[in-house]
Coordinates of C-alpha atoms in Angstrom, one line a residue:
X25 CA 18.4 47.3 -20.1
X26 CA 16.6 50.6 -20.0
X27 CA 13.5 49.4 -21.8
X28 CA 11.8 46.1 -21.4
X29 CA 8.7 45.0 -23.3
X30 CA 6.1 42.9 -21.7
X31 CA 7.6 39.7 -23.0
X32 CA 10.9 40.5 -21.3
X33 CA 9.2 41.1 -18.0
X34 CA 7.3 37.9 -18.4
X35 CA 10.5 35.9 -18.9
X36 CA 12.1 37.5 -15.8
X37 CA 9.0 36.7 -13.7
X38 CA 8.9 33.1 -14.9
X39 CA 12.6 32.6 -14.1
X40 CA 12.2 34.0 -10.6
X41 CA 9.1 31.9 -9.9
X42 CA 10.8 28.7 -11.2
X43 CA 13.5 29.1 -8.7
X44 CA 11.2 29.9 -5.8
X45 CA 12.2 33.6 -5.7
X46 CA 8.6 34.8 -5.1
X47 CA 9.5 38.2 -3.7
X48 CA 11.7 39.1 -6.7
X49 CA 9.0 37.9 -9.1
X50 CA 6.4 39.9 -7.4
X51 CA 8.7 43.0 -7.5
X52 CA 9.1 42.6 -11.2
X53 CA 5.3 42.1 -11.6
X54 CA 4.6 45.4 -9.7
X55 CA 7.0 47.4 -11.8
X56 CA 5.3 46.4 -15.1
X57 CA 3.3 49.1 -16.8
X58 CA 1.3 46.6 -18.9
X59 CA 0.4 43.0 -18.2
X60 CA -0.9 40.5 -20.7
X61 CA -2.4 37.0 -20.5
X62 CA 1.1 35.4 -20.2
X63 CA 1.9 37.6 -17.2
X64 CA -1.3 36.6 -15.3
X65 CA -0.9 33.0 -16.3
X66 CA 2.8 32.9 -15.1
X67 CA 1.9 34.4 -11.7
X68 CA -1.1 32.2 -11.2
X69 CA 0.7 29.0 -12.3
X70 CA 3.6 29.8 -10.0
X71 CA 1.1 30.2 -7.1
X72 CA -0.4 26.8 -8.0
X73 CA 2.9 25.0 -8.2
X74 CA 4.0 26.5 -4.9
X75 CA 0.5 26.1 -3.3
X76 CA 0.5 29.8 -2.3
X77 CA -3.2 30.3 -1.9
X78 CA -3.0 33.7 -0.2
X79 CA -0.8 35.2 -3.0
X80 CA -3.0 33.5 -5.6
X81 CA -6.1 35.2 -4.2
X82 CA -4.4 38.6 -4.3
X83 CA -3.5 38.0 -8.0
X84 CA -7.1 37.0 -8.7
X85 CA -8.3 40.2 -7.0
X86 CA -6.0 42.2 -9.2
X87 CA -7.3 40.5 -12.3
X88 CA -10.9 41.2 -11.3
X89 CA -10.1 44.9 -10.7
X90 CA -8.7 45.3 -14.2
X91 CA -11.8 43.7 -15.8
X92 CA -9.4 41.2 -17.5
X93 CA -11.2 38.4 -19.3
X94 CA -11.0 35.4 -16.9
X95 CA -12.5 32.9 -19.4
X96 CA -10.2 30.6 -21.3
X97 CA -6.5 30.3 -20.3
X98 CA -6.6 32.6 -17.3
X99 CA -9.7 31.0 -15.9
X100 CA -8.2 27.6 -16.3
X101 CA -5.0 28.8 -14.6
X102 CA -7.1 30.1 -11.7
X103 CA -9.0 26.8 -11.4
X104 CA -5.7 24.9 -11.3
X105 CA -4.3 27.3 -8.7
X106 CA -7.3 27.1 -6.3
X107 CA -7.7 23.3 -6.7
X108 CA -4.0 22.6 -6.0
X109 CA -3.9 25.1 -3.1
X110 CA -6.8 23.8 -1.1
X111 CA -9.5 26.2 -2.5
X112 CA -11.4 23.6 -4.5
X113 CA -14.8 25.2 -3.7
X114 CA -13.6 28.5 -5.3
X115 CA -12.3 26.6 -8.3
X116 CA -15.7 25.0 -8.7
X117 CA -17.4 28.4 -8.7
X118 CA -15.1 29.6 -11.4
X119 CA -16.0 26.5 -13.4
X120 CA -19.7 27.2 -13.0
X121 CA -19.2 30.9 -14.0
X122 CA -17.1 30.2 -17.1
X123 CA -18.7 26.9 -18.2
X124 CA -17.5 23.4 -18.3
X125 CA -16.9 23.6 -22.0
X126 CA -14.1 26.0 -21.4
X127 CA -12.3 23.7 -19.0
X128 CA -9.0 22.4 -20.2
X129 CA -7.4 19.1 -19.2
X130 CA -4.9 20.7 -16.9
X131 CA -7.6 22.5 -15.0
X132 CA -9.7 19.4 -14.9
X133 CA -7.0 17.2 -13.5
X134 CA -6.2 19.9 -10.9
X135 CA -9.8 20.1 -9.9
X136 CA -10.0 16.3 -9.7
X137 CA -6.9 16.2 -7.5
X138 CA -8.6 18.8 -5.3
X139 CA -11.7 16.6 -4.9
X140 CA -9.5 13.5 -4.4
X141 CA -7.8 15.1 -1.4
X142 CA -11.3 15.9 0.0
X143 CA -12.4 12.3 -0.7
X144 CA -15.3 13.7 -2.8
X145 CA -15.4 12.1 -6.2
X146 CA -19.0 12.6 -7.2
X147 CA -18.6 16.2 -8.5
X148 CA -15.3 15.1 -10.2
X149 CA -17.1 12.3 -12.0
X150 CA -19.8 14.8 -13.1
X151 CA -17.2 17.1 -14.6
X152 CA -15.5 14.1 -16.2
X153 CA -18.7 12.9 -17.8
X154 CA -19.4 16.4 -19.1
X155 CA -16.1 16.7 -20.9
X156 CA -16.5 16.4 -24.7
X157 CA -13.0 15.5 -25.5
X158 CA -11.6 13.2 -22.8
X159 CA -8.0 12.4 -23.5
X160 CA -5.9 9.7 -21.9
X161 CA -4.8 12.1 -19.1
X162 CA -8.4 12.8 -18.1
X163 CA -9.3 9.1 -18.1
X164 CA -6.2 8.2 -16.1
X165 CA -6.8 11.1 -13.6
X166 CA -10.3 9.8 -12.9
X167 CA -9.2 6.2 -12.5
X168 CA -6.4 7.3 -10.1
X169 CA -8.9 9.3 -8.2
X170 CA -11.0 6.2 -7.6
X171 CA -7.9 4.2 -6.8
X172 CA -6.6 6.7 -4.2
X173 CA -10.0 6.6 -2.4
X174 CA -10.2 2.8 -2.3
X175 CA -12.9 2.6 -4.9
X176 CA -11.3 -0.2 -6.8
X177 CA -14.5 -1.5 -8.4
X178 CA -15.3 1.9 -9.9
X179 CA -11.7 2.2 -11.2
X180 CA -12.1 -1.2 -12.9
X181 CA -15.4 -0.3 -14.4
X182 CA -14.1 3.0 -15.8
X183 CA -11.0 1.3 -17.2
X184 CA -13.0 -1.2 -19.0
X185 CA -15.1 1.6 -20.5
X186 CA -11.9 3.3 -21.5
X187 CA -10.6 0.2 -23.3
X188 CA -14.0 -0.2 -25.1
X189 CA -14.8 3.5 -26.0
X190 CA -11.9 5.7 -25.0
X191 CA -8.3 6.4 -26.0
X192 CA -5.5 3.8 -25.8
X193 CA -4.3 3.5 -22.2
X194 CA -0.8 4.8 -21.6
X195 CA 1.9 3.5 -19.1
X196 CA 0.4 5.6 -16.3
X197 CA -3.1 4.2 -16.8
X198 CA -1.7 0.6 -16.8
X199 CA 0.4 1.2 -13.7
X200 CA -2.6 2.5 -11.9
X201 CA -4.7 -0.5 -13.0
X202 CA -1.9 -2.9 -11.9
X203 CA -2.1 -1.2 -8.6
X204 CA -5.8 -2.0 -8.5
X205 CA -5.0 -5.6 -9.2
X206 CA -2.6 -5.6 -6.3
X207 CA -5.2 -4.1 -4.0
X208 CA -7.8 -6.6 -5.1
X209 CA -5.2 -9.4 -4.8
X210 CA -6.6 -10.7 -8.1
X211 CA -4.2 -12.6 -10.3
X212 CA -6.8 -12.9 -13.0
X213 CA -7.3 -9.2 -13.2
X214 CA -3.6 -8.6 -13.2
X215 CA -3.2 -11.0 -16.1
X216 CA -6.0 -9.2 -17.9
X217 CA -4.1 -5.8 -17.6
X218 CA -0.9 -7.5 -18.6
X219 CA -2.6 -8.8 -21.8
X220 CA -3.9 -5.3 -22.5
X221 CA -0.4 -3.9 -22.1
X222 CA 0.9 -6.4 -24.7
X223 CA -2.0 -5.6 -27.1
X224 CA -1.4 -1.8 -26.9
X225 CA 2.4 -2.0 -27.2
X226 CA 3.0 -0.8 -23.7
X227 CA 4.5 -4.1 -22.4
X228 CA 8.0 -3.1 -23.5
X229 CA 8.1 0.0 -21.3
X230 CA 10.3 -0.3 -18.2
X231 CA 7.7 1.5 -16.0
X232 CA 5.0 -1.0 -16.9
X233 CA 7.3 -3.9 -16.3
X234 CA 8.2 -2.5 -12.9
X235 CA 4.5 -2.3 -12.1
X236 CA 4.0 -5.8 -13.3
X237 CA 6.7 -7.1 -11.0
X238 CA 5.0 -5.5 -8.0
X239 CA 1.6 -6.7 -9.0
X240 CA 2.6 -10.3 -9.6
X241 CA 4.4 -10.3 -6.2
X242 CA 1.4 -8.9 -4.3
X243 CA -1.1 -11.3 -5.8
X244 CA 1.2 -14.3 -4.8
X245 CA 2.8 -15.2 -8.1
X246 CA 6.5 -14.7 -7.4
X247 CA 7.5 -16.9 -10.4
X248 CA 5.6 -14.5 -12.8
X249 CA 7.4 -11.6 -11.1
X250 CA 10.7 -13.3 -11.8
X251 CA 9.9 -13.8 -15.5
X252 CA 9.1 -10.2 -16.0
X253 CA 12.3 -9.1 -14.2
X254 CA 14.4 -11.5 -16.3
X255 CA 12.7 -10.3 -19.5
X256 CA 14.0 -6.7 -19.0
X257 CA 17.6 -7.7 -18.3
X258 CA 19.1 -4.9 -20.4
X259 CA 16.6 -2.2 -19.4
X260 CA 16.5 -2.5 -15.6
X261 CA 16.5 0.7 -13.6
X262 CA 16.7 1.2 -9.8
X263 CA 12.9 0.8 -9.6
X264 CA 13.2 -2.6 -11.3
X265 CA 15.8 -3.9 -8.9
X266 CA 14.0 -2.5 -5.9
X267 CA 10.7 -3.9 -6.9
X268 CA 12.2 -7.4 -7.3
X269 CA 14.1 -7.2 -4.0
X270 CA 10.9 -6.2 -2.2
X271 CA 9.0 -8.9 -4.0
X272 CA 11.4 -11.6 -2.9
X273 CA 11.5 -10.3 0.6
X274 CA 7.7 -10.4 0.8
X275 CA 7.7 -14.0 -0.2
X276 CA 10.4 -14.9 2.4
X277 CA 13.1 -15.5 -0.2
X278 CA 15.6 -13.4 1.8
X279 CA 18.8 -14.9 0.5
X280 CA 17.7 -14.5 -3.1
X281 CA 16.7 -10.9 -2.4
X282 CA 20.2 -10.2 -1.0
X283 CA 21.8 -11.8 -4.1
X284 CA 19.9 -9.4 -6.2
X285 CA 21.1 -6.5 -4.0
X286 CA 24.7 -7.5 -4.4
X287 CA 24.2 -7.8 -8.2
X288 CA 22.8 -4.3 -8.1
X289 CA 25.8 -3.0 -6.3
X290 CA 28.2 -4.8 -8.7
X291 CA 26.4 -3.2 -11.7
X292 CA 27.3 0.2 -10.2
X293 CA 23.7 1.2 -9.4
X294 CA 23.3 3.3 -6.3
X295 CA 20.5 2.0 -4.0
X296 CA 18.0 4.5 -2.5
X297 CA 16.2 4.5 0.8
X298 CA 13.4 2.3 -0.7
X299 CA 15.9 -0.3 -1.9
X300 CA 17.2 -0.6 1.6
X301 CA 13.7 -1.1 2.9
X302 CA 13.5 -4.2 0.8
X303 CA 17.0 -5.3 1.9
X304 CA 16.2 -4.9 5.6
X305 CA 12.8 -6.6 5.1
X306 CA 14.5 -9.5 3.4
X307 CA 16.8 -9.9 6.4
X308 CA 13.9 -9.6 8.8
X309 CA 11.8 -12.4 7.2
X310 CA 14.6 -15.0 7.3
X311 CA 16.3 -13.9 10.6
X312 CA 19.6 -12.6 9.1
X313 CA 20.4 -10.3 12.0
X314 CA 24.2 -9.9 11.3
X315 CA 23.6 -9.2 7.6
X316 CA 20.8 -6.8 8.4
X317 CA 22.9 -4.9 10.8
X318 CA 25.7 -4.7 8.3
X319 CA 23.4 -3.4 5.5
X320 CA 21.9 -0.9 7.9
X321 CA 25.3 0.5 8.7
X322 CA 26.2 0.4 4.9
X323 CA 23.1 2.5 4.2
X324 CA 24.1 5.1 6.7
X325 CA 27.9 5.2 6.5
X326 CA 28.7 4.3 2.9
X327 CA 25.6 5.4 0.9
X328 CA 24.9 8.3 3.3
X329 CA 21.2 7.6 3.4
X330 CA 19.5 8.9 6.5
X331 CA 17.3 6.2 8.1
X332 CA 13.5 6.9 8.1
X333 CA 11.0 5.7 10.7
X334 CA 10.4 2.7 8.4
X335 CA 14.1 1.7 8.5
X336 CA 14.1 2.0 12.3
X337 CA 10.9 -0.1 12.6
X338 CA 12.4 -2.8 10.4
X339 CA 15.6 -3.0 12.5
X340 CA 13.4 -3.3 15.6
X341 CA 11.5 -6.1 13.9
X342 CA 14.7 -7.8 12.8
X343 CA 16.0 -7.9 16.3
X344 CA 12.7 -8.7 18.0
X345 CA 11.8 -11.6 15.7
X346 CA 15.2 -13.2 16.4
X347 CA 14.4 -13.1 20.1
X348 CA 16.7 -10.2 20.9
X349 CA 13.9 -8.3 22.7
X350 CA 16.2 -6.2 25.0
X351 CA 18.4 -5.3 22.1
X352 CA 15.4 -4.2 20.1
X353 CA 14.2 -2.0 23.0
X354 CA 17.7 -0.5 23.5
X355 CA 17.7 0.3 19.7
X356 CA 14.4 2.2 20.1
X357 CA 15.8 4.1 23.1
X358 CA 18.8 5.3 21.0
X359 CA 16.7 6.4 18.0
X360 CA 17.4 10.1 17.2
X361 CA 13.7 10.6 16.3
X362 CA 10.5 9.7 18.1
X363 CA 9.4 6.1 17.5
X364 CA 6.0 5.7 15.8
X365 CA 3.2 3.3 16.2
X366 CA 4.8 0.8 13.8
X367 CA 8.1 0.7 15.7
X368 CA 6.4 0.1 19.1
X369 CA 4.0 -2.4 17.4
X370 CA 6.9 -4.4 16.1
X371 CA 8.4 -4.7 19.5
X372 CA 5.0 -5.6 21.0
X373 CA 4.5 -8.4 18.5
X374 CA 7.9 -9.9 19.3
X375 CA 7.2 -9.6 23.0
X376 CA 4.1 -11.8 22.5
X377 CA 6.0 -14.4 20.5
X378 CA 8.7 -14.6 23.2
X379 CA 6.4 -14.1 26.1
X380 CA 8.2 -11.0 27.4
X381 CA 5.5 -9.4 29.6
X382 CA 7.6 -6.6 31.0
X383 CA 8.8 -5.0 27.8
X384 CA 5.4 -5.9 26.2
X385 CA 3.7 -3.7 28.7
X386 CA 6.1 -0.9 28.0
X387 CA 5.7 -1.2 24.2
X388 CA 1.9 -1.2 24.5
X389 CA 1.8 1.8 26.9
X390 CA 4.1 3.8 24.6
X391 CA 2.1 2.9 21.5
X392 CA -1.2 3.9 23.2
X393 CA 0.3 7.3 24.1
X394 CA 0.7 7.9 20.4
X395 CA -2.6 6.3 19.3
X396 CA -5.0 5.8 22.3
X397 CA -7.6 4.1 20.1
X398 CA -5.2 1.6 18.5
X399 CA -7.1 -1.7 18.8
X400 CA -4.0 -3.7 17.8
X401 CA -2.1 -2.6 20.9
X402 CA -4.9 -3.7 23.2
X403 CA -5.3 -7.0 21.5
X404 CA -1.6 -7.7 21.4
X405 CA -1.2 -7.0 25.1
X406 CA -4.3 -9.1 26.0
X407 CA -3.0 -11.9 23.8
X408 CA 0.4 -11.6 25.5
X409 CA -1.2 -12.0 28.9
X410 CA -3.2 -14.9 27.6
X411 CA -0.3 -16.9 26.2
X412 CA 1.5 -16.4 29.6
X413 CA -1.6 -17.7 31.4
X414 CA -2.4 -14.3 33.0
X415 CA -6.1 -14.7 32.3
X416 CA -7.2 -12.0 34.8
X417 CA -4.9 -9.4 33.3
X418 CA -6.1 -10.3 29.8
X419 CA -9.7 -9.9 30.9
X420 CA -8.9 -6.4 32.3
X421 CA -7.4 -5.3 29.0
X422 CA -10.4 -6.5 27.1
X423 CA -12.7 -4.7 29.5
X424 CA -10.7 -1.5 29.0
X425 CA -11.2 -1.9 25.2
X426 CA -15.0 -2.4 25.7
X427 CA -15.3 0.5 28.1
X428 CA -13.3 2.8 25.9
X429 CA -15.3 1.8 22.8
X430 CA -12.2 0.4 21.1
X431 CA -13.2 -2.2 18.6
X432 CA -10.9 -5.1 17.8
X433 CA -10.1 -5.7 14.1
X434 CA -11.8 -8.9 13.0
X435 CA -9.7 -11.5 11.3
X436 CA -11.0 -12.3 7.8
X437 CA -9.7 -14.4 4.9
X438 CA -10.8 -14.4 1.3
X439 CA -10.3 -16.4 -1.9
X440 CA -11.1 -15.6 -5.5
X441 CA -13.0 -18.3 -7.4
X442 CA -14.1 -17.7 -11.0
X443 CA -13.7 -13.9 -10.7
X444 CA -15.7 -13.8 -7.5
X445 CA -14.3 -13.0 -4.1
X446 CA -15.5 -15.2 -1.1
X447 CA -14.9 -13.7 2.3
X448 CA -14.8 -15.7 5.6
X449 CA -14.6 -14.8 9.2
X450 CA -13.9 -17.1 12.2
X451 CA -16.9 -19.3 13.0
X452 CA -18.4 -17.9 9.8
X453 CA -21.9 -19.2 9.2
X454 CA -22.9 -16.8 6.5
X455 CA -21.6 -18.4 3.3
X456 CA -24.4 -20.1 1.3
X457 CA -22.3 -23.3 1.1
X458 CA -21.5 -23.3 4.8
X459 CA -22.7 -26.9 5.4
X460 CA -20.4 -28.2 2.7
X461 CA -17.5 -26.1 4.0
X462 CA -17.9 -27.3 7.6
X463 CA -18.3 -30.9 6.5
X464 CA -15.1 -30.6 4.4
X465 CA -13.2 -29.0 7.2
X466 CA -14.3 -31.7 9.7
X467 CA -13.0 -34.4 7.3
X468 CA -9.7 -32.5 6.8
X469 CA -9.3 -32.1 10.5
X470 CA -9.8 -35.8 11.1
X471 CA -7.4 -36.8 8.3
X472 CA -4.5 -34.5 9.2
X473 CA -4.7 -35.6 12.9
X474 CA -4.3 -39.2 11.6
X475 CA -1.2 -37.9 9.7
X476 CA 0.3 -36.6 13.0
X477 CA -1.0 -33.1 13.3
X478 CA -1.5 -32.0 16.9
X479 CA -3.8 -28.9 17.4
X480 CA -2.1 -26.0 19.1
X481 CA -4.8 -25.0 21.6
X482 CA -2.5 -22.3 22.9
X483 CA -3.5 -20.4 19.8
X484 CA -7.0 -19.9 21.4
X485 CA -6.4 -17.0 23.7
X486 CA -9.4 -17.6 26.0
X487 CA -9.6 -19.6 29.2
X488 CA -11.7 -22.5 27.9
X489 CA -11.8 -26.3 27.9
X490 CA -9.4 -28.0 25.5
X491 CA -12.2 -29.6 23.6
X492 CA -13.9 -26.2 23.0
X493 CA -10.6 -24.7 22.0
X494 CA -10.0 -27.4 19.4
X495 CA -13.5 -26.9 18.0
X496 CA -12.8 -23.1 17.7
X497 CA -9.5 -23.8 15.9
X498 CA -11.2 -25.8 13.1
X499 CA -13.2 -22.7 12.2
X500 CA -10.5 -20.1 11.8
X501 CA -11.1 -18.0 8.7
X502 CA -8.1 -19.2 6.6
X503 CA -9.1 -22.8 7.2
X504 CA -12.7 -22.2 6.1
X505 CA -11.4 -20.4 3.0
X506 CA -9.1 -23.3 2.2
X507 CA -11.9 -25.9 2.7
X508 CA -14.2 -23.8 0.3
X509 CA -11.4 -23.5 -2.3
X510 CA -10.8 -27.3 -2.2
X511 CA -14.4 -28.1 -3.0
X512 CA -14.6 -25.3 -5.6
X513 CA -11.5 -25.9 -7.8
X514 CA -10.2 -28.8 -9.9
X515 CA -7.4 -31.1 -8.5
X516 CA -3.9 -29.7 -8.7
X517 CA -5.1 -26.1 -8.7
X518 CA -3.0 -23.8 -6.7
X519 CA -5.0 -22.1 -3.9
X520 CA -4.4 -18.5 -3.1
X521 CA -5.7 -17.3 0.3
X522 CA -5.5 -13.8 1.6
X523 CA -5.7 -12.8 5.2
X524 CA -5.8 -9.4 6.9
X525 CA -4.0 -10.5 10.1
X526 CA -1.0 -12.7 11.0
X527 CA -1.6 -16.4 10.5
X528 CA -1.7 -18.1 13.9
X529 CA 0.6 -21.0 14.9
X530 CA -2.2 -23.6 14.7
X531 CA -3.3 -22.6 11.2
X532 CA 0.3 -22.5 10.0
X533 CA 0.9 -26.0 11.2
X534 CA -2.5 -27.3 9.9
X535 CA -2.0 -25.8 6.4
X536 CA 1.3 -27.6 6.1
X537 CA -0.5 -30.9 6.6
X538 CA -3.4 -29.9 4.4
X539 CA -0.9 -29.2 1.5
X540 CA 0.4 -32.7 1.8
X541 CA -3.0 -34.3 2.2
X542 CA -4.5 -32.5 -0.8
X543 CA -1.4 -32.5 -3.0
X544 CA -2.0 -28.8 -3.6
X545 CA 0.3 -25.8 -3.3
X546 CA -1.4 -23.4 -1.0
X547 CA -0.3 -19.8 -1.0
X548 CA -1.3 -17.7 2.0
X549 CA -0.7 -14.0 2.3
X550 CA -1.0 -12.7 5.9
X551 CA -0.5 -9.2 7.2
X552 CA 3.2 -9.1 6.5
X553 CA 4.3 -11.8 4.1
X554 CA 3.5 -14.7 1.8
X555 CA 3.6 -18.4 2.9
X556 CA 4.0 -21.0 0.2
X557 CA 2.8 -24.4 1.5
X558 CA 3.7 -27.4 -0.5
X559 CA 4.2 -31.2 0.3
X560 CA 4.0 -30.5 4.0
X561 CA 6.5 -27.6 4.2
X562 CA 6.3 -23.8 4.2
X563 CA 8.6 -21.4 2.4
X564 CA 9.1 -19.4 5.7
X565 CA 10.7 -22.4 7.3
X566 CA 8.5 -21.8 10.4
X567 CA 10.2 -18.4 10.9
X568 CA 7.5 -15.7 10.8

């Protein structure tokens, strides 16, 4: 081709950039005798997608030297490029120079993403509020920005404003809000979003149903998750299957999760690395060591999926929970990649359960080499010494924490009553109904002891008198939350308690008795899984 017009050059540049051939694209760009708006936009957009800030700045300088109009499309492209490539302050300056009214939705969402990465949403909200025509993409971008920065309340408020005054939410908006419901562990809020999905005609979309499965599982309603999964029988994709497998695993229904996995394979669907996380988690929660090992090998050898750190950590957890502490340690030593905090933490937790001090010390030391300020490692090692009666060693570890300024994560539990969350800590005396709560807990304690409950004072990891230990046990955060829920809800209401740490042995045993005493189903989510207590039994079968 002896002669190429500008359009031909632009096509060649775009093709090269789409395939990552930056040098070839730039060569074509330099050979052009004339450049138009498409040329500049193509180069800038490519720099944005590839996050090539240095080249983008060079292109920007060339534009400025030619006095090309940087308002409108080119300005928006520059804003997107800078925001995506880590130059959000420069992007903001261009906005100020060209005026917010000229900002298009792509540039806005790019700018928002830039501020989200910086954790600075105030200027993003100011830009959002200044937009005259806010479409569903803009609303969703702002909501997701709040969500990614943990500002769930702001996300909820903005979503409700969108439902009232804005465009109809799309599947991305609803998926984001269902994620908020999961974070808030609010079944009521999740059902509200589900109702909106039905009302707006989005409930038939597979992506929305997949998000519903995850949401219902995370707020403790596995039966609702099952119903959603069964409703999309003919439309399930790999995400649907994976979401359900992970949901069942989280609720300790390992055998059912593996049945779903076998059905997935029988349907000719290829699992991915996330599916296998659910499968290994299912095996871990019910102690299926042989099956877990078999699936791990299937993942590597048959499906050719390279294990990630998460897969390795689950295998360590699988072996450790089953009491195979040495095997778990040997597995870590043979890993082809460096173990992370989660991997060593899994081994350390198992060492505490099975009172293996030697390997527990190794796990804690290796973990602290990676993360010197990890309070969980100090606490777990101190607790390991305590359960083994090594009070002096436990005291030394706690002194190390204090001297190093390492703060222990406090255990808290919370429950939602009439759309309000009530949070409790151990020995909590801050709740306005504390007198009623403590009175109820004292009565419960007396009644379940008559039923045969024996307090597990070994769960108090301090060298104290037995009577003092028992008194401390009655005021653990999840027990206080349950006592409050019992006096705040009608009979037969299912109680849903959330806890940030692992439930202790004493609380686990006590809640089984409380479920029988009260005739209530009590669902407790701890740091790793759900426990469904009913009629004196727990769904975990005392394996957690």
